[in-house]
Short mmCIF file of C-alpha atoms in Angstrom, two decimals:
data_model
loop_
_atom_site.label_atom_id
_atom_site.label_comp_id
_atom_site.label_asym_id
_atom_site.label_seq_id
_atom_site.Cartn_x
_atom_site.Cartn_y
_atom_site.Cartn_z
CA MET A 1 117.27 101.56 124.72
CA ARG A 2 115.59 99.98 121.70
CA ILE A 3 116.24 103.13 119.68
CA LYS A 4 119.92 103.11 120.71
CA ASN A 5 120.25 99.44 119.79
CA ALA A 6 118.56 100.11 116.47
CA ILE A 7 120.90 102.98 115.72
CA LYS A 8 123.86 100.80 116.70
CA ALA A 9 122.67 97.98 114.43
CA ILE A 10 122.20 100.38 111.50
CA PHE A 11 125.69 101.75 112.07
CA VAL A 12 127.27 98.27 112.13
CA PHE A 13 125.29 97.27 109.01
CA SER A 14 126.43 100.42 107.19
CA ILE A 15 130.07 99.69 108.07
CA ALA A 16 129.68 96.12 106.77
CA ILE A 17 128.24 97.36 103.46
CA LEU A 18 131.06 99.89 103.16
CA MET A 19 133.68 97.16 103.76
CA VAL A 20 132.11 94.89 101.12
CA ASN A 21 132.00 97.73 98.60
CA CYS A 22 135.59 98.67 99.34
CA GLU A 23 136.73 95.05 98.87
CA ALA A 24 134.88 94.82 95.54
CA GLU A 25 136.43 98.08 94.38
CA LYS A 26 139.88 96.83 95.46
CA LEU A 27 139.49 93.64 93.40
CA GLU A 28 138.45 95.66 90.37
CA MET A 29 141.41 97.98 90.84
CA ASP A 30 143.79 94.99 91.20
CA GLU A 31 142.60 93.51 87.91
CA GLN A 32 142.60 96.87 86.17
CA GLY A 33 146.16 97.41 87.39
CA TYR A 34 147.21 94.01 86.01
CA GLN A 35 145.72 94.79 82.59
CA GLU A 36 147.30 98.24 82.49
CA LYS A 37 150.68 96.74 83.42
CA THR A 38 150.39 94.04 80.74
CA ILE A 39 149.42 96.51 78.01
CA SER A 40 152.09 98.98 79.12
CA SER A 41 154.81 96.30 78.86
CA ALA A 42 153.67 95.33 75.37
CA LYS A 43 153.53 98.99 74.34
CA ARG A 44 157.11 99.59 75.48
CA TRP A 45 158.31 96.58 73.50
CA PHE A 46 156.38 97.66 70.42
CA LYS A 47 157.71 101.23 70.50
CA GLU A 48 161.25 99.86 70.52
CA TYR A 49 160.45 97.34 67.77
CA GLU A 50 158.77 99.99 65.60
CA SER A 51 161.69 102.42 65.97
CA ASN A 52 164.18 99.77 64.89
CA GLY A 53 164.27 100.64 61.19
CA SER A 54 161.49 101.97 59.01
CA ASN A 55 158.15 100.31 58.48
CA TYR A 56 156.95 98.82 55.22
CA ASP A 57 155.77 101.57 52.85
CA LEU A 58 152.07 100.81 53.22
CA PHE A 59 152.21 101.18 57.01
CA GLN A 60 154.23 104.32 57.62
CA ASP A 61 153.06 106.52 60.51
CA LEU A 62 150.13 104.37 61.65
CA GLU A 63 148.17 105.79 64.58
CA TYR A 64 147.38 103.24 67.32
CA ASP A 65 144.53 103.67 69.79
CA TRP A 66 146.24 102.31 72.92
CA SER A 67 143.39 103.55 75.14
CA GLU A 68 141.16 100.89 73.52
CA ALA A 69 143.72 98.07 73.68
CA SER A 70 142.41 94.78 75.07
CA ILE A 71 143.90 91.54 76.37
CA THR A 72 142.69 88.17 75.13
CA LYS A 73 144.01 84.70 74.34
CA SER A 74 144.49 83.36 70.85
CA VAL A 75 142.96 79.97 70.07
CA ASP A 76 146.33 78.34 70.84
CA GLY A 77 146.38 79.89 74.31
CA THR A 78 148.90 82.68 73.60
CA GLN A 79 148.25 85.89 75.53
CA THR A 80 147.42 88.53 72.92
CA ILE A 81 147.09 92.30 73.11
CA ILE A 82 144.84 93.73 70.38
CA VAL A 83 145.30 97.41 69.56
CA PRO A 84 142.85 99.15 67.19
CA VAL A 85 144.37 101.32 64.46
CA ILE A 86 142.86 104.71 63.61
CA GLU A 87 142.69 104.16 59.87
CA SER A 88 143.30 106.72 57.13
CA LYS A 89 140.26 106.46 54.90
CA LYS A 90 139.29 108.34 51.77
CA ASN A 91 135.57 107.96 52.43
CA PRO A 92 133.73 107.69 55.78
CA ASP A 93 131.55 104.86 54.46
CA GLU A 94 134.53 102.48 54.10
CA ILE A 95 134.07 99.59 56.55
CA TRP A 96 137.51 97.96 56.41
CA SER A 97 139.59 98.08 59.58
CA GLN A 98 143.10 97.43 60.90
CA GLU A 99 144.15 95.81 64.16
CA LEU A 100 147.60 95.33 65.64
CA TYR A 101 148.08 91.96 67.36
CA ILE A 102 150.95 91.69 69.84
CA TYR A 103 151.58 88.12 71.02
CA LYS A 104 153.41 87.48 74.29
CA LEU A 105 155.62 84.47 73.56
CA GLY A 106 157.57 84.61 76.81
CA GLU A 107 159.11 86.99 79.31
CA ARG A 108 159.98 90.15 77.31
CA ASN A 109 159.50 88.16 74.11
CA TYR A 110 156.79 89.42 71.78
CA LYS A 111 155.69 89.19 68.19
CA ALA A 112 153.61 91.73 66.24
CA LEU A 113 151.36 91.31 63.19
CA LEU A 114 148.97 93.71 61.51
CA PHE A 115 145.62 92.38 60.31
CA GLU A 116 143.40 94.14 57.82
CA ILE A 117 139.74 93.11 57.83
CA TYR A 118 137.56 93.79 54.79
CA PRO A 119 133.93 92.80 55.47
CA ASP A 120 131.56 91.96 52.63
CA LYS A 121 129.54 95.15 52.19
CA ASN A 122 126.53 93.13 51.05
CA ALA A 123 126.54 90.87 54.12
CA PRO A 124 124.24 91.56 57.11
CA SER A 125 125.81 93.79 59.76
CA ASN A 126 126.22 90.85 62.17
CA SER A 127 128.36 89.10 59.53
CA GLN A 128 130.75 92.03 59.08
CA SER A 129 132.69 91.51 62.33
CA ILE A 130 135.30 88.82 62.93
CA ASP A 131 133.97 88.57 66.51
CA GLY A 132 130.35 87.93 65.53
CA GLY A 133 130.70 84.22 64.76
CA ASN A 134 129.59 84.49 61.12
CA PHE A 135 132.17 86.65 59.33
CA ASN A 136 131.97 87.12 55.57
CA GLY A 137 134.72 88.97 53.73
CA TYR A 138 138.50 88.99 53.43
CA MET A 139 141.46 89.26 55.80
CA SER A 140 145.12 89.94 55.14
CA THR A 141 148.13 89.60 57.41
CA TRP A 142 151.17 91.86 57.26
CA ASP A 143 154.58 92.17 58.86
CA LEU A 144 155.09 95.85 59.65
CA LYS A 145 158.71 95.67 58.48
CA THR A 146 158.65 93.37 55.46
CA GLY A 147 155.09 93.46 54.16
CA PHE A 148 152.56 90.88 53.04
CA ILE A 149 152.32 87.44 54.69
CA LYS A 150 148.98 85.86 53.79
CA ALA A 151 145.36 86.60 52.82
CA ALA A 152 142.13 84.65 52.74
CA LYS A 153 138.47 84.82 51.82
CA PHE A 154 135.88 83.93 54.51
CA VAL A 155 132.35 82.67 54.00
CA ASP A 156 130.16 81.93 57.03
CA ASN A 157 133.15 82.28 59.37
CA GLN A 158 135.35 79.78 57.52
CA VAL A 159 138.31 80.21 55.17
CA VAL A 160 137.20 79.05 51.74
CA GLU A 161 140.14 80.34 49.71
CA ASN A 162 143.73 81.52 50.14
CA GLY A 163 145.02 84.55 48.30
CA ILE A 164 147.56 87.29 47.81
CA ALA A 165 147.00 90.92 48.79
CA GLN A 166 148.93 93.42 46.69
CA THR A 167 149.33 97.15 46.24
CA LYS A 168 151.86 99.63 44.97
CA VAL A 169 153.02 102.50 47.12
CA THR A 170 155.51 105.15 45.97
CA GLY A 171 156.26 103.06 42.93
CA LYS A 172 157.26 99.93 44.89
CA ALA A 173 155.53 96.56 44.66
CA PRO A 174 155.39 94.63 47.95
CA PRO A 175 157.68 91.65 48.30
CA ILE A 176 155.78 88.36 48.44
CA LEU A 177 157.21 86.35 51.31
CA PRO A 178 157.39 82.54 51.14
CA CYS A 179 154.01 80.95 51.76
CA GLN A 180 153.59 80.34 55.48
CA ASP A 181 151.54 77.15 55.33
CA GLY A 182 154.29 75.25 53.53
CA ASP A 183 151.97 73.61 50.99
CA CYS A 184 151.17 76.23 48.42
CA ASN A 185 152.66 78.52 45.83
CA THR A 186 152.44 82.27 45.62
CA ASP A 187 151.23 82.64 42.07
CA GLY A 188 147.75 83.96 41.50
CA GLY A 189 145.11 81.34 40.95
CA GLY A 190 143.35 83.15 38.15
CA GLY A 191 140.53 85.65 37.95
CA ASN A 192 140.50 89.42 38.13
CA PRO A 193 141.96 91.17 41.18
CA ILE A 194 139.30 92.05 43.78
CA PRO A 195 139.65 95.57 45.25
CA LEU A 196 139.85 95.51 49.05
CA ARG A 197 140.47 99.13 49.99
CA PRO A 198 141.87 102.41 48.71
CA VAL A 199 145.30 103.59 49.83
CA VAL A 200 145.80 107.06 51.27
CA ILE A 201 149.32 108.46 50.78
CA THR A 202 150.36 111.13 53.29
CA THR A 203 153.91 111.48 51.96
CA PRO A 204 154.99 112.39 48.42
CA GLY A 205 154.22 109.59 46.01
CA THR A 206 151.32 107.57 44.72
CA GLY A 207 149.42 104.50 45.84
CA THR A 208 147.21 101.94 44.13
CA PRO A 209 144.35 100.14 45.94
CA VAL A 210 145.00 96.98 47.93
CA VAL A 211 143.66 94.11 45.82
CA TYR A 212 143.11 90.41 46.45
CA MET A 213 143.96 87.56 44.05
CA PRO A 214 143.30 83.87 44.75
CA ARG A 215 146.27 81.52 44.82
CA ASN A 216 146.63 77.75 44.68
CA PRO A 217 145.67 75.51 46.32
CA VAL A 218 142.27 76.43 47.71
CA THR A 219 142.08 75.28 51.33
CA GLY A 220 139.71 76.05 54.16
CA GLY A 221 138.31 75.27 57.56
CA THR A 222 139.97 77.99 59.62
CA THR A 223 137.89 80.50 61.60
CA PRO A 224 138.96 84.14 62.12
CA GLY A 225 140.15 83.11 65.59
CA GLY A 226 142.43 80.46 64.14
CA TYR A 227 143.55 82.80 61.37
CA THR A 228 144.74 85.45 63.85
CA SER A 229 146.72 83.01 66.01
CA PRO A 230 150.46 83.74 66.12
CA VAL A 231 151.47 81.02 63.65
CA GLY A 232 153.19 82.35 60.49
CA GLY A 233 155.38 85.36 59.77
CA ASN A 234 158.40 86.46 61.77
CA GLY A 235 156.62 89.54 63.17
CA GLY A 236 159.74 90.83 64.87
CA GLY A 237 159.67 88.17 67.54
CA GLY A 238 160.57 84.65 66.43
CA SER A 239 158.47 81.52 66.38
CA ALA A 240 155.61 80.95 68.78
CA PRO A 241 156.25 78.27 71.39
CA THR A 242 154.28 75.06 71.25
CA PRO A 243 151.12 76.05 73.15
CA LYS A 244 150.06 74.20 76.25
CA PRO A 245 146.51 73.15 75.47
CA VAL A 246 143.79 73.74 78.00
CA ASP A 247 142.52 70.44 79.38
CA PRO A 248 138.82 70.91 80.19
CA CYS A 249 138.79 67.68 82.20
CA ASN A 250 141.51 69.03 84.47
CA LYS A 251 139.59 72.28 84.78
CA MET A 252 136.57 70.37 86.07
CA LYS A 253 138.66 68.21 88.41
CA ASP A 254 140.47 71.23 89.81
CA ILE A 255 137.32 73.11 90.76
CA THR A 256 135.91 70.11 92.69
CA ASP A 257 139.22 68.91 94.18
CA VAL A 258 138.63 68.72 97.94
CA THR A 259 142.38 68.94 98.59
CA LYS A 260 142.43 72.48 97.19
CA ALA A 261 141.32 75.50 99.17
CA GLY A 262 138.24 77.24 97.81
CA ASN A 263 136.96 74.21 95.89
CA MET A 264 133.35 74.00 94.76
CA LYS A 265 132.33 70.71 96.38
CA PRO A 266 130.51 72.31 99.36
CA SER A 267 128.41 74.36 96.94
CA ILE A 268 127.53 71.28 94.88
CA ASP A 269 126.68 69.37 98.06
CA TRP A 270 124.32 72.22 98.99
CA LEU A 271 122.55 71.82 95.65
CA LYS A 272 122.42 68.04 96.05
CA ALA A 273 120.68 68.50 99.40
CA LYS A 274 118.05 70.69 97.71
CA VAL A 275 117.46 68.02 95.06
CA MET A 276 117.15 65.23 97.63
CA ALA A 277 114.85 67.22 99.95
CA ALA A 278 111.30 66.01 100.56
CA VAL A 279 110.05 69.17 98.85
CA ASN A 280 111.95 70.08 95.68
CA ASP A 281 109.71 72.56 93.91
CA LYS A 282 112.08 75.32 92.76
CA GLU A 283 115.51 75.86 91.30
CA PHE A 284 118.56 76.86 93.31
CA GLY A 285 121.86 78.09 91.95
CA VAL A 286 125.47 78.93 92.70
CA GLU A 287 127.20 81.54 90.59
CA VAL A 288 130.98 81.49 90.42
CA LYS A 289 133.35 84.45 90.23
CA LYS A 290 137.06 84.25 89.53
CA THR A 291 138.71 87.19 91.25
CA MET A 292 142.29 88.36 91.44
CA ASN A 293 144.38 88.40 94.60
CA PRO A 294 146.89 91.19 95.28
CA ASP A 295 149.74 88.86 94.22
CA GLU A 296 148.02 88.37 90.79
CA THR A 297 146.91 84.82 91.59
CA PHE A 298 143.20 84.00 91.39
CA LYS A 299 140.55 82.61 93.69
CA TYR A 300 136.96 81.43 93.26
CA GLU A 301 133.95 82.95 94.98
CA TYR A 302 130.61 81.13 95.23
CA ILE A 303 127.32 82.98 95.64
CA GLN A 304 124.20 80.96 96.50
CA ILE A 305 121.03 81.86 94.61
CA VAL A 306 117.52 80.98 95.84
CA SER A 307 114.94 81.25 93.08
CA SER A 308 111.26 81.93 93.64
CA ASP A 309 110.42 80.20 90.36
CA GLU A 310 109.99 76.49 89.81
CA PHE A 311 111.70 76.24 86.43
CA SER A 312 114.19 79.09 86.20
CA PHE A 313 116.84 80.98 88.14
CA SER A 314 118.93 84.07 87.50
CA LEU A 315 122.69 83.64 87.11
CA SER A 316 124.94 86.68 86.86
CA THR A 317 127.25 87.05 83.87
CA GLY A 318 130.04 89.53 83.35
CA SER A 319 133.80 89.92 83.08
CA THR A 320 134.67 88.23 86.39
CA TYR A 321 131.98 85.49 86.28
CA ILE A 322 132.82 82.04 84.91
CA GLY A 323 129.39 80.40 85.11
CA GLY A 324 128.01 78.30 87.92
CA ALA A 325 125.73 75.44 88.87
CA HIS A 326 122.02 74.94 89.49
CA SER A 327 119.49 72.32 90.49
CA HIS A 328 116.38 71.14 88.69
CA PRO A 329 113.11 70.59 90.59
CA LYS A 330 111.21 67.33 90.87
CA LYS A 331 108.90 68.21 87.98
CA GLY A 332 111.76 69.25 85.74
CA TYR A 333 113.93 67.12 83.49
CA ALA A 334 117.17 65.76 84.95
CA MET A 335 119.21 67.27 82.09
CA PHE A 336 120.24 70.61 80.61
CA SER A 337 117.68 72.72 78.77
CA TYR A 338 118.12 74.99 75.76
CA GLY A 339 118.02 77.89 78.23
CA ASP A 340 121.00 76.39 80.04
CA VAL A 341 122.97 76.10 76.79
CA LYS A 342 122.09 79.70 75.93
CA LEU A 343 123.26 80.76 79.40
CA LEU A 344 126.61 79.03 78.82
CA ASN A 345 126.96 80.97 75.56
CA ASP A 346 126.17 84.28 77.31
CA ALA A 347 128.54 83.55 80.20
CA TYR A 348 131.40 82.75 77.81
CA ASN A 349 130.86 85.82 75.65
CA GLU A 350 130.67 88.18 78.63
CA ALA A 351 133.60 86.73 80.59
CA SER A 352 136.92 88.54 80.32
CA PRO A 353 139.33 87.03 77.78
CA SER A 354 141.56 85.52 80.48
CA ARG A 355 138.56 83.75 82.06
CA LYS A 356 136.83 82.32 78.99
CA GLU A 357 138.69 79.01 79.21
CA ASP A 358 137.25 78.55 82.74
CA VAL A 359 133.58 79.05 81.87
CA PHE A 360 131.24 76.15 82.64
CA LEU A 361 127.67 75.40 83.69
CA MET A 362 126.58 72.52 85.91
CA VAL A 363 123.20 70.96 86.61
CA ILE A 364 122.42 68.73 89.58
CA ALA A 365 119.23 66.71 89.19
CA LYS A 366 117.54 63.48 90.24
CA ASN A 367 116.46 61.11 87.46
CA ASN A 368 113.42 58.81 87.42
CA ALA A 369 115.46 56.04 89.04
CA GLY A 370 116.15 58.28 92.03
CA GLN A 371 119.81 58.79 91.18
CA VAL A 372 121.27 62.27 91.66
CA ASN A 373 123.66 63.19 88.84
CA THR A 374 126.06 66.08 88.38
CA TYR A 375 126.63 67.19 84.80
CA ALA A 376 128.69 70.06 83.33
CA ILE A 377 128.88 71.64 79.89
CA ARG A 378 131.82 73.59 78.53
CA VAL A 379 132.54 75.49 75.32
CA ASP A 380 134.70 73.92 72.60
CA ASP A 381 133.89 76.31 69.74
CA ILE A 382 132.22 79.59 70.67
CA ALA A 383 131.56 80.58 67.07
CA THR A 384 129.60 77.38 66.47
CA LEU A 385 127.80 77.66 69.82
CA SER A 386 126.74 81.26 69.23
CA SER A 387 125.58 80.47 65.70
CA LYS A 388 123.52 77.45 66.80
CA VAL A 389 122.00 79.21 69.81
CA ASN A 390 121.02 82.20 67.68
CA MET A 391 119.61 79.94 64.97
CA VAL A 392 117.14 78.48 67.46
CA TRP A 393 116.42 81.81 69.16
CA ASN A 394 115.69 83.56 65.85
CA ASP A 395 113.55 80.77 64.39
CA PRO A 396 110.30 82.46 63.27
CA LYS A 397 108.20 79.66 64.76
CA TYR A 398 109.24 80.85 68.23
CA ASN A 399 108.34 84.51 67.66
CA SER A 400 106.63 85.81 70.79
CA PRO A 401 105.78 89.15 72.44
CA THR A 402 108.24 88.47 75.30
CA ASP A 403 111.44 86.50 75.82
CA ASP A 404 109.75 84.45 78.56
CA GLU A 405 107.08 83.30 76.12
CA LYS A 406 109.71 82.54 73.48
CA ILE A 407 111.81 80.41 75.83
CA LYS A 408 108.68 78.53 76.91
CA LYS A 409 107.89 77.63 73.30
CA ILE A 410 111.46 76.38 72.77
CA HIS A 411 111.34 74.36 75.98
CA ASP A 412 107.96 72.88 75.06
CA ASP A 413 109.52 71.47 71.88
CA GLN A 414 112.51 70.23 73.84
CA ALA A 415 110.23 68.61 76.43
CA ALA A 416 108.55 66.63 73.67
CA LEU A 417 111.95 65.27 72.61
CA TYR A 418 112.90 64.38 76.18
CA ASP A 419 109.56 62.62 76.68
CA LYS A 420 110.06 60.71 73.45
CA SER A 421 113.41 59.40 74.75
CA ASN A 422 111.69 57.33 77.48
CA GLY A 423 114.17 58.44 80.10
CA ALA A 424 117.27 58.32 77.89
CA LEU A 425 117.95 61.99 78.61
CA GLU A 426 121.70 61.81 78.06
CA GLU A 427 121.23 60.39 74.55
CA SER A 428 118.50 62.94 73.80
CA PHE A 429 120.67 65.86 74.91
CA LEU A 430 123.60 64.66 72.77
CA GLN A 431 121.31 64.26 69.76
CA GLN A 432 119.89 67.76 70.23
CA PHE A 433 123.10 69.64 71.09
CA GLY A 434 125.93 67.43 69.84
CA SER A 435 126.66 69.88 67.00
CA PHE A 436 126.56 73.02 69.18
CA GLY A 437 130.31 73.26 69.79
CA ILE A 438 130.07 72.10 73.42
CA THR A 439 131.00 68.99 75.43
CA ILE A 440 128.99 67.50 78.28
CA TYR A 441 130.76 65.94 81.28
CA LYS A 442 129.47 63.71 84.09
CA ALA A 443 130.94 63.46 87.60
CA ASP A 444 131.03 60.46 89.87
CA ASP A 445 129.12 60.64 93.17
CA ALA A 446 132.19 61.76 95.12
CA LEU A 447 133.05 64.48 92.56
CA THR A 448 136.57 63.05 92.27
CA LYS A 449 136.30 61.99 88.64
CA TRP A 450 134.82 63.55 85.49
CA ASN A 451 134.11 61.77 82.21
CA LYS A 452 132.94 63.00 78.83
CA LEU A 453 129.58 61.83 77.57
CA GLU A 454 129.51 60.79 73.91
CA ILE A 455 127.21 58.76 71.67
CA ASN A 456 128.53 55.28 70.91
CA LYS A 457 127.92 55.00 67.17
CA ALA A 458 127.60 51.24 67.33
CA THR A 459 124.88 51.22 70.00
CA ASN A 460 123.50 54.80 69.78
CA LYS A 461 123.81 54.90 73.58
CA ALA A 462 125.49 57.56 75.70
CA THR A 463 128.92 56.31 76.76
CA LEU A 464 131.31 57.60 79.42
CA VAL A 465 134.68 58.42 77.87
CA PRO A 466 137.46 58.75 80.45
CA CYS A 467 139.18 62.11 80.57
CA THR A 468 142.83 61.84 79.69
#
């Protein structure tokens, strides 16, 4: 009888595992189907747009790698499909690249721009990508039908100079369209033209290299993400609509709103109970997944994590994960650590483009006064965050044989700063991480209200700033 019951239990357990795996595979297939449908719709529009008249001479017969197309959001929130171009290069060591950006402005309303990226050959490899957070080089923007729109020079991921990109193909000079920023002229600003790339001509004719010339005035401050937003140029689609900005305060309120199904409050209450327990000697966590329903709406899933370690826990990151929450033990500090900030950076970078705006990390901890607080951090500027996190991580003074030893050295330094604050942990955190491209939020006890935490410059104290 025991053997039969055991066999029956194993059978039921196997069926349960199979059902869970099938559900996970179904969710992946649903999301994959959504992405394929989105890219396919953009591709159909682009094929029609491209066939409507001939392309500008420099961009005849471009070959697009639709199998590697990806979906993201521009910094203004516009859904964007990025399609790599298989470039025609004279030499295999050329590192310039082309990418087609298709912006979805509305139902069956798109806009297309071609970006050419010319990294600085003398820059480190991690500074040669516009996605690496520290791009150095040049970028130019083109309308596939009419030609050049704008160009710029980047240093340390910021525009430091505007310019004009020019070439001659089959004896024609490109038309220079009116300047898109409305406060400049299109004459060269002096200096010799800077070669950007050779031009390969596959049809009868000749071509001169694409060159860059500065123009007046010199302006700056834009990152590659801002530069590739859909502002400027007609791109075959019309003007971009005024974007609806993402309100991070509303994001936090929505996920803890008890009136909404699938809210996170029960998970936070579970962590609060761990913090308030008589024995609080390890970290606990809740990782959050945002998964797609069959009707293309989304839901949140919460997975409880029990750590065996006093001062760390493992939180999953990946395309469907948007972060999570964790507790700090009695002997820990009632505030985020560098490791937490690094985890936020990893979670954001690994989340799918459509989920990045949802990424957050919470900490629930009891301070010296016995008060249990719930804090959250969110990303404002991922380029700045990645740069700052990497700056600390790569500091030679923290060199260690293992990552665990390195993080301990970093946290030892941070602990000294927290101790020095005499319990003013909020102020200390803002002083340490205020320039990291993130914002810290604090919830009320009932989790019905979130406020930003900022330093009051007059008092140097942490102040709650109401979310608007």
